[in-house]
Amino acid sequence: MTKEFLLECERKLAKSYVCTALGRDDDSIAITKEIAKDIAFEVTNSIHPISMETAPYVVAALRTLANGIEKEMNPLDKEIARALQELMGRFQFVKEEVKVDL
């Protein structure tokens, strides 16, 4: 991810916190969903297309990366990650597969 993309995500996150502080929970939730969607698509776009032959490596790399990041997180952030994972599990992704001819 680029620094610009992360800055935009953090700007939206700060806006979400302000909405929560002002009691505008619906706005905060909408912003949180937008951030989750943006990050999911950023990651997805960086690994697509994949071939069926490379898919197991992509899955292993993403799980290993997630485990490594999570290990360094505090308990509250881990709980937030679990809640976001549930939310993101509802996203619909379009499978794009390519065949690489050798």
CSV table of N, CA, C and O in Angstrom, one decimal:
chain,number,residue,atom,x,y,z
A,1,MET,N,0.8,-1.2,0.0
A,1,MET,CA,0.0,0.0,0.0
A,1,MET,C,0.9,1.2,0.0
A,1,MET,O,1.9,1.2,0.6
A,2,THR,N,0.4,2.3,-0.7
A,2,THR,CA,1.2,3.5,-0.7
A,2,THR,C,0.9,4.3,0.6
A,2,THR,O,-0.1,4.1,1.3
A,3,LYS,N,1.9,5.2,0.8
A,3,LYS,CA,1.7,6.1,2.0
A,3,LYS,C,0.4,7.0,1.8
A,3,LYS,O,-0.3,7.2,2.8
A,4,GLU,N,0.2,7.4,0.6
A,4,GLU,CA,-1.0,8.2,0.3
A,4,GLU,C,-2.3,7.4,0.6
A,4,GLU,O,-3.2,8.0,1.2
A,5,PHE,N,-2.3,6.1,0.2
A,5,PHE,CA,-3.5,5.3,0.5
A,5,PHE,C,-3.7,5.2,2.0
A,5,PHE,O,-4.8,5.3,2.5
A,6,LEU,N,-2.6,4.9,2.7
A,6,LEU,CA,-2.7,4.7,4.2
A,6,LEU,C,-3.1,6.0,4.9
A,6,LEU,O,-3.9,6.0,5.8
A,7,LEU,N,-2.6,7.1,4.4
A,7,LEU,CA,-3.0,8.4,4.9
A,7,LEU,C,-4.5,8.7,4.8
A,7,LEU,O,-5.2,9.1,5.7
A,8,GLU,N,-5.0,8.3,3.6
A,8,GLU,CA,-6.4,8.5,3.3
A,8,GLU,C,-7.3,7.6,4.3
A,8,GLU,O,-8.3,8.0,4.8
A,9,CYS,N,-6.8,6.4,4.5
A,9,CYS,CA,-7.5,5.4,5.4
A,9,CYS,C,-7.5,6.0,6.8
A,9,CYS,O,-8.5,6.0,7.5
A,10,GLU,N,-6.4,6.5,7.2
A,10,GLU,CA,-6.3,7.1,8.6
A,10,GLU,C,-7.1,8.4,8.7
A,10,GLU,O,-7.7,8.6,9.8
A,11,ARG,N,-7.2,9.1,7.7
A,11,ARG,CA,-8.1,10.3,7.7
A,11,ARG,C,-9.5,9.9,7.9
A,11,ARG,O,-10.2,10.5,8.7
A,12,LYS,N,-9.9,8.9,7.2
A,12,LYS,CA,-11.3,8.4,7.3
A,12,LYS,C,-11.5,7.8,8.7
A,12,LYS,O,-12.6,7.9,9.3
A,13,LEU,N,-10.5,7.1,9.2
A,13,LEU,CA,-10.6,6.5,10.6
A,13,LEU,C,-10.8,7.6,11.6
A,13,LEU,O,-11.6,7.5,12.5
A,14,ALA,N,-10.0,8.7,11.5
A,14,ALA,CA,-10.2,9.8,12.4
A,14,ALA,C,-11.6,10.4,12.3
A,14,ALA,O,-12.2,10.7,13.3
A,15,LYS,N,-12.1,10.5,11.1
A,15,LYS,CA,-13.5,11.0,10.9
A,15,LYS,C,-14.5,10.1,11.6
A,15,LYS,O,-15.5,10.5,12.2
A,16,SER,N,-14.3,8.8,11.5
A,16,SER,CA,-15.1,7.8,12.1
A,16,SER,C,-15.1,8.0,13.7
A,16,SER,O,-16.2,7.9,14.3
A,17,TYR,N,-13.9,8.2,14.2
A,17,TYR,CA,-13.8,8.4,15.7
A,17,TYR,C,-14.6,9.7,16.1
A,17,TYR,O,-15.3,9.7,17.1
A,18,VAL,N,-14.5,10.7,15.3
A,18,VAL,CA,-15.3,11.9,15.6
A,18,VAL,C,-16.8,11.7,15.6
A,18,VAL,O,-17.5,12.1,16.5
A,19,CYS,N,-17.2,10.9,14.6
A,19,CYS,CA,-18.6,10.6,14.5
A,19,CYS,C,-19.1,9.8,15.7
A,19,CYS,O,-20.1,10.1,16.3
A,20,THR,N,-18.3,8.9,16.2
A,20,THR,CA,-18.6,8.1,17.4
A,20,THR,C,-18.7,9.0,18.6
A,20,THR,O,-19.6,8.9,19.4
A,21,ALA,N,-17.7,9.9,18.7
A,21,ALA,CA,-17.7,10.8,19.9
A,21,ALA,C,-18.9,11.8,19.8
A,21,ALA,O,-19.4,12.2,20.9
A,22,LEU,N,-19.5,12.0,18.7
A,22,LEU,CA,-20.6,12.9,18.5
A,22,LEU,C,-21.9,12.1,18.6
A,22,LEU,O,-23.0,12.7,18.4
A,23,GLY,N,-21.8,10.8,18.8
A,23,GLY,CA,-23.0,10.0,18.9
A,23,GLY,C,-23.6,9.7,17.5
A,23,GLY,O,-24.8,9.2,17.4
A,24,ARG,N,-22.9,9.9,16.5
A,24,ARG,CA,-23.4,9.6,15.1
A,24,ARG,C,-22.9,8.2,14.7
A,24,ARG,O,-22.0,8.0,13.8
A,25,ASP,N,-23.4,7.2,15.4
A,25,ASP,CA,-22.9,5.8,15.2
A,25,ASP,C,-23.1,5.3,13.8
A,25,ASP,O,-22.3,4.5,13.3
A,26,ASP,N,-24.3,5.6,13.2
A,26,ASP,CA,-24.5,5.1,11.8
A,26,ASP,C,-23.5,5.7,10.8
A,26,ASP,O,-23.0,4.9,10.0
A,27,ASP,N,-23.1,6.9,11.0
A,27,ASP,CA,-22.0,7.5,10.1
A,27,ASP,C,-20.7,6.8,10.4
A,27,ASP,O,-20.0,6.5,9.5
A,28,SER,N,-20.4,6.6,11.7
A,28,SER,CA,-19.2,5.9,12.0
A,28,SER,C,-19.1,4.5,11.4
A,28,SER,O,-18.1,4.1,10.9
A,29,ILE,N,-20.2,3.8,11.5
A,29,ILE,CA,-20.2,2.4,10.9
A,29,ILE,C,-20.1,2.5,9.4
A,29,ILE,O,-19.3,1.6,8.8
A,30,ALA,N,-20.7,3.4,8.8
A,30,ALA,CA,-20.6,3.5,7.3
A,30,ALA,C,-19.2,3.8,6.9
A,30,ALA,O,-18.6,3.3,5.9
A,31,ILE,N,-18.5,4.7,7.7
A,31,ILE,CA,-17.1,5.0,7.3
A,31,ILE,C,-16.2,3.8,7.6
A,31,ILE,O,-15.3,3.5,6.8
A,32,THR,N,-16.5,3.1,8.7
A,32,THR,CA,-15.7,1.9,9.0
A,32,THR,C,-15.8,0.8,7.8
A,32,THR,O,-14.9,0.2,7.4
A,33,LYS,N,-17.0,0.7,7.3
A,33,LYS,CA,-17.3,-0.3,6.2
A,33,LYS,C,-16.5,0.2,5.0
A,33,LYS,O,-16.0,-0.6,4.2
A,34,GLU,N,-16.5,1.5,4.7
A,34,GLU,CA,-15.8,2.1,3.6
A,34,GLU,C,-14.3,1.8,3.7
A,34,GLU,O,-13.7,1.4,2.7
A,35,ILE,N,-13.7,2.0,4.9
A,35,ILE,CA,-12.3,1.7,5.0
A,35,ILE,C,-12.0,0.2,4.8
A,35,ILE,O,-11.1,-0.1,4.1
A,36,ALA,N,-12.8,-0.6,5.4
A,36,ALA,CA,-12.7,-2.1,5.2
A,36,ALA,C,-12.7,-2.5,3.8
A,36,ALA,O,-11.9,-3.2,3.3
A,37,LYS,N,-13.7,-1.9,3.0
A,37,LYS,CA,-13.8,-2.2,1.6
A,37,LYS,C,-12.6,-1.7,0.8
A,37,LYS,O,-12.1,-2.4,0.0
A,38,ASP,N,-12.2,-0.5,1.1
A,38,ASP,CA,-11.0,0.1,0.4
A,38,ASP,C,-9.8,-0.8,0.6
A,38,ASP,O,-9.1,-1.1,-0.4
A,39,ILE,N,-9.5,-1.2,1.8
A,39,ILE,CA,-8.4,-2.0,2.1
A,39,ILE,C,-8.5,-3.4,1.5
A,39,ILE,O,-7.5,-3.9,0.9
A,40,ALA,N,-9.7,-4.0,1.5
A,40,ALA,CA,-9.9,-5.3,0.9
A,40,ALA,C,-9.6,-5.2,-0.6
A,40,ALA,O,-8.9,-6.1,-1.1
A,41,PHE,N,-10.1,-4.2,-1.2
A,41,PHE,CA,-9.9,-4.1,-2.7
A,41,PHE,C,-8.5,-3.8,-3.0
A,41,PHE,O,-7.9,-4.2,-4.0
A,42,GLU,N,-7.8,-3.0,-2.2
A,42,GLU,CA,-6.4,-2.7,-2.4
A,42,GLU,C,-5.6,-3.9,-2.4
A,42,GLU,O,-4.7,-4.2,-3.2
A,43,VAL,N,-5.8,-4.8,-1.4
A,43,VAL,CA,-5.1,-6.1,-1.3
A,43,VAL,C,-5.4,-7.0,-2.4
A,43,VAL,O,-4.6,-7.6,-3.1
A,44,THR,N,-6.7,-7.1,-2.7
A,44,THR,CA,-7.2,-7.9,-3.8
A,44,THR,C,-6.6,-7.5,-5.1
A,44,THR,O,-6.1,-8.4,-5.9
A,45,ASN,N,-6.6,-6.2,-5.4
A,45,ASN,CA,-6.0,-5.8,-6.7
A,45,ASN,C,-4.6,-6.0,-6.8
A,45,ASN,O,-4.0,-6.2,-7.9
A,46,SER,N,-3.9,-6.2,-5.6
A,46,SER,CA,-2.4,-6.4,-5.7
A,46,SER,C,-2.1,-7.9,-5.9
A,46,SER,O,-1.0,-8.2,-6.3
A,47,ILE,N,-3.0,-8.8,-5.8
A,47,ILE,CA,-2.8,-10.2,-6.0
A,47,ILE,C,-3.5,-10.8,-7.2
A,47,ILE,O,-3.3,-12.0,-7.5
A,48,HIS,N,-4.4,-10.0,-7.8
A,48,HIS,CA,-5.1,-10.5,-8.9
A,48,HIS,C,-4.5,-10.0,-10.2
A,48,HIS,O,-4.1,-8.9,-10.3
A,49,PRO,N,-4.6,-10.8,-11.3
A,49,PRO,CA,-5.1,-12.2,-11.3
A,49,PRO,C,-4.1,-13.2,-10.8
A,49,PRO,O,-2.9,-12.9,-10.7
A,50,ILE,N,-4.6,-14.3,-10.4
A,50,ILE,CA,-3.7,-15.4,-10.0
A,50,ILE,C,-4.1,-16.7,-10.8
A,50,ILE,O,-5.2,-16.8,-11.3
A,51,SER,N,-3.2,-17.6,-10.8
A,51,SER,CA,-3.5,-18.9,-11.5
A,51,SER,C,-3.8,-19.9,-10.4
A,51,SER,O,-3.5,-19.7,-9.2
A,52,MET,N,-4.4,-20.9,-10.8
A,52,MET,CA,-4.8,-22.0,-9.8
A,52,MET,C,-3.5,-22.6,-9.3
A,52,MET,O,-3.5,-23.1,-8.1
A,53,GLU,N,-2.4,-22.6,-10.1
A,53,GLU,CA,-1.2,-23.2,-9.6
A,53,GLU,C,-0.5,-22.3,-8.5
A,53,GLU,O,0.1,-22.8,-7.6
A,54,THR,N,-0.7,-21.0,-8.6
A,54,THR,CA,-0.1,-20.1,-7.6
A,54,THR,C,-1.0,-19.8,-6.4
A,54,THR,O,-0.6,-19.2,-5.4
A,55,ALA,N,-2.3,-20.1,-6.5
A,55,ALA,CA,-3.3,-19.8,-5.5
A,55,ALA,C,-2.9,-20.3,-4.1
A,55,ALA,O,-3.0,-19.6,-3.1
A,56,PRO,N,-2.4,-21.6,-4.0
A,56,PRO,CA,-2.0,-22.0,-2.6
A,56,PRO,C,-0.8,-21.2,-2.0
A,56,PRO,O,-0.8,-20.9,-0.8
A,57,TYR,N,0.0,-20.6,-2.9
A,57,TYR,CA,1.1,-19.8,-2.4
A,57,TYR,C,0.6,-18.4,-1.9
A,57,TYR,O,1.1,-17.9,-0.9
A,58,VAL,N,-0.4,-17.9,-2.7
A,58,VAL,CA,-1.0,-16.6,-2.3
A,58,VAL,C,-1.7,-16.8,-0.9
A,58,VAL,O,-1.5,-16.0,0.0
A,59,VAL,N,-2.5,-17.9,-0.8
A,59,VAL,CA,-3.2,-18.1,0.5
A,59,VAL,C,-2.2,-18.2,1.6
A,59,VAL,O,-2.4,-17.6,2.7
A,60,ALA,N,-1.2,-19.0,1.4
A,60,ALA,CA,-0.2,-19.2,2.5
A,60,ALA,C,0.5,-17.9,2.8
A,60,ALA,O,0.7,-17.6,4.0
A,61,ALA,N,0.9,-17.1,1.8
A,61,ALA,CA,1.5,-15.8,2.1
A,61,ALA,C,0.6,-14.9,2.9
A,61,ALA,O,1.1,-14.2,3.8
A,62,LEU,N,-0.7,-14.8,2.5
A,62,LEU,CA,-1.6,-13.9,3.2
A,62,LEU,C,-1.8,-14.3,4.6
A,62,LEU,O,-1.9,-13.5,5.5
A,63,ARG,N,-2.0,-15.6,4.8
A,63,ARG,CA,-2.2,-16.1,6.2
A,63,ARG,C,-1.0,-15.9,7.1
A,63,ARG,O,-1.1,-15.5,8.2
A,64,THR,N,0.2,-16.1,6.5
A,64,THR,CA,1.4,-15.9,7.3
A,64,THR,C,1.6,-14.4,7.6
A,64,THR,O,2.0,-14.1,8.7
A,65,LEU,N,1.3,-13.6,6.6
A,65,LEU,CA,1.4,-12.2,6.9
A,65,LEU,C,0.4,-11.7,7.9
A,65,LEU,O,0.8,-11.0,8.9
A,66,ALA,N,-0.8,-12.2,7.8
A,66,ALA,CA,-1.8,-11.8,8.8
A,66,ALA,C,-1.4,-12.3,10.2
A,66,ALA,O,-1.6,-11.5,11.2
A,67,ASN,N,-0.9,-13.5,10.3
A,67,ASN,CA,-0.5,-14.0,11.6
A,67,ASN,C,0.6,-13.2,12.2
A,67,ASN,O,0.6,-12.9,13.4
A,68,GLY,N,1.6,-12.8,11.4
A,68,GLY,CA,2.7,-12.0,11.8
A,68,GLY,C,2.3,-10.6,12.3
A,68,GLY,O,2.7,-10.1,13.3
A,69,ILE,N,1.4,-10.0,11.6
A,69,ILE,CA,0.9,-8.7,12.0
A,69,ILE,C,0.1,-8.8,13.3
A,69,ILE,O,0.2,-8.0,14.2
A,70,GLU,N,-0.8,-9.8,13.4
A,70,GLU,CA,-1.7,-10.0,14.5
A,70,GLU,C,-0.8,-10.3,15.8
A,70,GLU,O,-1.2,-9.8,16.9
A,71,LYS,N,0.3,-11.0,15.7
A,71,LYS,CA,1.1,-11.3,16.8
A,71,LYS,C,1.6,-10.0,17.5
A,71,LYS,O,1.8,-10.0,18.7
A,72,GLU,N,1.8,-8.9,16.8
A,72,GLU,CA,2.3,-7.7,17.3
A,72,GLU,C,1.2,-6.8,17.8
A,72,GLU,O,1.5,-5.7,18.4
A,73,MET,N,-0.1,-7.1,17.7
A,73,MET,CA,-1.2,-6.3,18.1
A,73,MET,C,-1.6,-6.4,19.5
A,73,MET,O,-1.4,-7.5,20.1
A,74,ASN,N,-2.1,-5.4,20.1
A,74,ASN,CA,-2.6,-5.5,21.5
A,74,ASN,C,-4.0,-6.2,21.5
A,74,ASN,O,-4.6,-6.3,20.4
A,75,PRO,N,-4.5,-6.6,22.6
A,75,PRO,CA,-5.8,-7.4,22.7
A,75,PRO,C,-7.0,-6.6,22.1
A,75,PRO,O,-7.8,-7.2,21.4
A,76,LEU,N,-7.0,-5.3,22.3
A,76,LEU,CA,-8.2,-4.5,21.7
A,76,LEU,C,-8.1,-4.6,20.2
A,76,LEU,O,-9.1,-4.8,19.6
A,77,ASP,N,-6.9,-4.3,19.7
A,77,ASP,CA,-6.8,-4.4,18.2
A,77,ASP,C,-7.1,-5.7,17.6
A,77,ASP,O,-7.7,-5.9,16.5
A,78,LYS,N,-6.7,-6.8,18.3
A,78,LYS,CA,-7.1,-8.1,17.9
A,78,LYS,C,-8.6,-8.3,17.9
A,78,LYS,O,-9.1,-9.0,16.9
A,79,GLU,N,-9.3,-7.8,18.8
A,79,GLU,CA,-10.7,-7.9,18.9
A,79,GLU,C,-11.4,-7.1,17.7
A,79,GLU,O,-12.3,-7.6,17.1
A,80,ILE,N,-10.8,-5.9,17.5
A,80,ILE,CA,-11.3,-5.1,16.4
A,80,ILE,C,-11.1,-5.9,15.0
A,80,ILE,O,-12.0,-5.9,14.2
A,81,ALA,N,-9.9,-6.5,14.9
A,81,ALA,CA,-9.6,-7.3,13.7
A,81,ALA,C,-10.6,-8.4,13.5
A,81,ALA,O,-11.0,-8.7,12.4
A,82,ARG,N,-11.0,-9.1,14.6
A,82,ARG,CA,-11.9,-10.2,14.5
A,82,ARG,C,-13.3,-9.7,14.0
A,82,ARG,O,-14.0,-10.3,13.2
A,83,ALA,N,-13.7,-8.5,14.6
A,83,ALA,CA,-15.0,-8.0,14.2
A,83,ALA,C,-15.0,-7.5,12.7
A,83,ALA,O,-15.9,-7.8,11.9
A,84,LEU,N,-13.9,-6.9,12.3
A,84,LEU,CA,-13.7,-6.5,10.9
A,84,LEU,C,-13.7,-7.7,10.0
A,84,LEU,O,-14.2,-7.7,8.8
A,85,GLN,N,-13.0,-8.8,10.4
A,85,GLN,CA,-13.0,-10.0,9.6
A,85,GLN,C,-14.4,-10.5,9.3
A,85,GLN,O,-14.7,-10.9,8.2
A,86,GLU,N,-15.2,-10.5,10.3
A,86,GLU,CA,-16.6,-10.9,10.2
A,86,GLU,C,-17.3,-10.0,9.2
A,86,GLU,O,-18.0,-10.5,8.3
A,87,LEU,N,-17.1,-8.7,9.3
A,87,LEU,CA,-17.7,-7.8,8.4
A,87,LEU,C,-17.2,-8.0,7.0
A,87,LEU,O,-18.0,-8.1,6.0
A,88,MET,N,-15.9,-8.2,6.8
A,88,MET,CA,-15.4,-8.3,5.5
A,88,MET,C,-15.7,-9.7,4.8
A,88,MET,O,-15.7,-9.8,3.6
A,89,GLY,N,-16.0,-10.6,5.7
A,89,GLY,CA,-16.5,-11.9,5.2
A,89,GLY,C,-17.7,-11.9,4.4
A,89,GLY,O,-18.1,-12.8,3.6
A,90,ARG,N,-18.5,-10.8,4.5
A,90,ARG,CA,-19.7,-10.6,3.8
A,90,ARG,C,-19.5,-10.0,2.4
A,90,ARG,O,-20.4,-9.9,1.6
A,91,PHE,N,-18.3,-9.5,2.1
A,91,PHE,CA,-18.0,-8.9,0.8
A,91,PHE,C,-18.0,-9.9,-0.3
A,91,PHE,O,-17.7,-11.1,-0.1
A,92,GLN,N,-18.4,-9.5,-1.4
A,92,GLN,CA,-18.5,-10.4,-2.6
A,92,GLN,C,-17.3,-10.1,-3.5
A,92,GLN,O,-17.0,-8.9,-3.8
A,93,PHE,N,-16.5,-11.1,-3.8
A,93,PHE,CA,-15.3,-10.9,-4.6
A,93,PHE,C,-15.6,-11.7,-5.9
A,93,PHE,O,-16.1,-12.8,-5.9
A,94,VAL,N,-15.1,-11.1,-7.0
A,94,VAL,CA,-15.2,-11.8,-8.3
A,94,VAL,C,-13.9,-12.4,-8.6
A,94,VAL,O,-12.9,-11.8,-8.6
A,95,LYS,N,-14.0,-13.7,-8.8
A,95,LYS,CA,-12.8,-14.5,-9.1
A,95,LYS,C,-12.3,-14.3,-10.5
A,95,LYS,O,-13.0,-14.4,-11.4
A,96,GLU,N,-11.0,-13.9,-10.6
A,96,GLU,CA,-10.4,-13.6,-11.8
A,96,GLU,C,-9.2,-14.6,-11.9
A,96,GLU,O,-8.3,-14.5,-11.2
A,97,GLU,N,-9.3,-15.5,-12.9
A,97,GLU,CA,-8.3,-16.5,-13.0
A,97,GLU,C,-7.7,-16.5,-14.4
A,97,GLU,O,-8.4,-16.2,-15.4
A,98,VAL,N,-6.4,-16.7,-14.4
A,98,VAL,CA,-5.8,-16.7,-15.7
A,98,VAL,C,-5.0,-18.0,-15.9
A,98,VAL,O,-4.6,-18.6,-14.9
A,99,LYS,N,-4.8,-18.4,-17.1
A,99,LYS,CA,-4.0,-19.6,-17.4
A,99,LYS,C,-2.8,-19.0,-18.1
A,99,LYS,O,-2.8,-18.3,-19.0
A,100,VAL,N,-1.7,-19.5,-17.5
A,100,VAL,CA,-0.4,-19.0,-18.1
A,100,VAL,C,0.2,-20.1,-19.0
A,100,VAL,O,0.4,-21.3,-18.5
A,101,ASP,N,0.3,-19.8,-20.2
A,101,ASP,CA,0.9,-20.7,-21.2
A,101,ASP,C,2.4,-20.6,-21.2
A,101,ASP,O,3.0,-19.6,-21.3
A,102,LEU,N,3.0,-21.8,-21.0
A,102,LEU,CA,4.5,-21.8,-21.0
A,102,LEU,C,5.0,-22.1,-22.4
A,102,LEU,O,4.6,-22.8,-23.2
